């Protein structure tokens, strides 16, 4: 894209803030509580350094990697996010096409705004289904069966939402799923006509995986009944690869490994759950030490650049995921903006590798 204004993830965020209704921007950007947890993680990431090394031939560099035996063109993928079509019509499908182009995993949220069947097709198979255990679990296990029938091979169980965190910024705007229109929203939308015309005229975004008979999802329904027994049941029922996302404790990580979970995703849900949680980037090395060098460990939360991904890899992660900044790029400049941000992130990473004197990601991991 010749005329893109996106040269960093912060550019995408700034532009998205102008375009999106306040309610939608704050839903995507906001974190839990006083947002101290998100800031703590950012401060911890900023405090990490990458050491420059000199006079090595780094003219040929590769960002290629593999996850669960599949090659990926980048060591980062797309974190599962609910209701992405709020950032722009068709956002879910744009993310799916990005996953297909770079052969990286697309996290398909339980509360995605496009049906899981369509997303795995658009992603050409590069899609993982993210599961929330909800209520008494009857609907949850139906979703698992549905994911299997749709061809999903990897299931990501998110465990850090026993209750949805209080996020004052979205609460102030009256943000709710399913999406409701009141006087506050009408005013907000009137101030953002470009978004309103394109999004609302196409029909308001829905939680598309629940438009099926016999299952009505309520975002406010408690997810607090998920236990280790439920995990064991899920492990029995799901023959594919099972990832558990939202882990910040080394003892929990070891128990998950013993329970037959195939990979762990260290994450604070992007700071959207427990405001007082430790910075996930700070606990990553501990968790790596606990699970050993060979066990697949993923990381998300607070990543804003290619250099941040290198920090996650150097601190014990095998693979990383970006969340909200991808939605900001879409809100800012549509699918081209998404591609632009992706290439910015890739460039940032490749250039930093050259400066570190490394040509491959294995050398970065050795820095641990
Ligand atoms: C708007 C939004 C919606 C999200 N929805 C989900 C979800 O449905 N399921 C889930 O496991 N994580 C969800 N997450 C968390 C992301 O998967 C990921 O953990 C987080 O965004 C990473 O942090 P980052 O946004 O700072 O990169 C959501 C995050 C955002 C910003």
JSON list of N, CA, C and O in Angstrom, two decimals, residues 1 33 41-42 118 155 167 201 309 332:
[
{"chain": "A", "resi": 1, "resn": "UNK", "atom": "N", "xyz": [0.86, -1.20, 0.00]},
{"chain": "A", "resi": 1, "resn": "UNK", "atom": "CA", "xyz": [0.00, 0.00, 0.00]},
{"chain": "A", "resi": 1, "resn": "UNK", "atom": "C", "xyz": [0.89, 1.24, 0.00]},
{"chain": "A", "resi": 1, "resn": "UNK", "atom": "O", "xyz": [1.68, 1.45, 0.93]},
{"chain": "A", "resi": 33, "resn": "UNK", "atom": "N", "xyz": [-10.26, -3.15, 35.26]},
{"chain": "A", "resi": 33, "resn": "UNK", "atom": "CA", "xyz": [-10.00, -2.31, 36.43]},
{"chain": "A", "resi": 33, "resn": "UNK", "atom": "C", "xyz": [-9.40, -0.96, 36.08]},
{"chain": "A", "resi": 33, "resn": "UNK", "atom": "O", "xyz": [-9.87, -0.26, 35.17]},
{"chain": "A", "resi": 41, "resn": "UNK", "atom": "N", "xyz": [2.42, -4.96, 32.39]},
{"chain": "A", "resi": 41, "resn": "UNK", "atom": "CA", "xyz": [2.99, -5.86, 31.37]},
{"chain": "A", "resi": 41, "resn": "UNK", "atom": "C", "xyz": [3.76, -5.07, 30.32]},
{"chain": "A", "resi": 41, "resn": "UNK", "atom": "O", "xyz": [4.83, -5.48, 29.88]},
{"chain": "A", "resi": 42, "resn": "UNK", "atom": "N", "xyz": [3.20, -3.93, 29.94]},
{"chain": "A", "resi": 42, "resn": "UNK", "atom": "CA", "xyz": [3.90, -3.09, 28.93]},
{"chain": "A", "resi": 42, "resn": "UNK", "atom": "C", "xyz": [5.25, -2.62, 29.50]},
{"chain": "A", "resi": 42, "resn": "UNK", "atom": "O", "xyz": [6.26, -2.64, 28.82]},
{"chain": "A", "resi": 118, "resn": "UNK", "atom": "N", "xyz": [-17.32, -20.93, 8.21]},
{"chain": "A", "resi": 118, "resn": "UNK", "atom": "CA", "xyz": [-16.87, -20.03, 7.13]},
{"chain": "A", "resi": 118, "resn": "UNK", "atom": "C", "xyz": [-15.41, -19.63, 7.36]},
{"chain": "A", "resi": 118, "resn": "UNK", "atom": "O", "xyz": [-14.64, -19.47, 6.41]},
{"chain": "A", "resi": 155, "resn": "UNK", "atom": "N", "xyz": [-7.98, -27.14, 19.32]},
{"chain": "A", "resi": 155, "resn": "UNK", "atom": "CA", "xyz": [-8.96, -26.49, 20.19]},
{"chain": "A", "resi": 155, "resn": "UNK", "atom": "C", "xyz": [-8.17, -25.72, 21.24]},
{"chain": "A", "resi": 155, "resn": "UNK", "atom": "O", "xyz": [-7.21, -26.24, 21.81]},
{"chain": "A", "resi": 167, "resn": "UNK", "atom": "N", "xyz": [-14.51, -4.12, 32.96]},
{"chain": "A", "resi": 167, "resn": "UNK", "atom": "CA", "xyz": [-13.71, -3.19, 32.15]},
{"chain": "A", "resi": 167, "resn": "UNK", "atom": "C", "xyz": [-14.47, -1.86, 32.12]},
{"chain": "A", "resi": 167, "resn": "UNK", "atom": "O", "xyz": [-15.39, -1.68, 31.32]},
{"chain": "A", "resi": 201, "resn": "UNK", "atom": "N", "xyz": [-25.36, -0.47, 8.22]},
{"chain": "A", "resi": 201, "resn": "UNK", "atom": "CA", "xyz": [-26.15, -0.75, 7.02]},
{"chain": "A", "resi": 201, "resn": "UNK", "atom": "C", "xyz": [-26.01, -2.20, 6.58]},
{"chain": "A", "resi": 201, "resn": "UNK", "atom": "O", "xyz": [-26.85, -2.75, 5.91]},
{"chain": "A", "resi": 309, "resn": "UNK", "atom": "N", "xyz": [7.87, -9.43, 19.83]},
{"chain": "A", "resi": 309, "resn": "UNK", "atom": "CA", "xyz": [7.78, -10.88, 19.58]},
{"chain": "A", "resi": 309, "resn": "UNK", "atom": "C", "xyz": [9.14, -11.52, 19.85]},
{"chain": "A", "resi": 309, "resn": "UNK", "atom": "O", "xyz": [9.23, -12.59, 20.48]},
{"chain": "A", "resi": 332, "resn": "UNK", "atom": "N", "xyz": [-8.59, 1.20, 10.88]},
{"chain": "A", "resi": 332, "resn": "UNK", "atom": "CA", "xyz": [-7.90, 2.38, 10.31]},
{"chain": "A", "resi": 332, "resn": "UNK", "atom": "C", "xyz": [-7.95, 2.38, 8.79]},
{"chain": "A", "resi": 332, "resn": "UNK", "atom": "O", "xyz": [-8.30, 3.39, 8.17]}
]
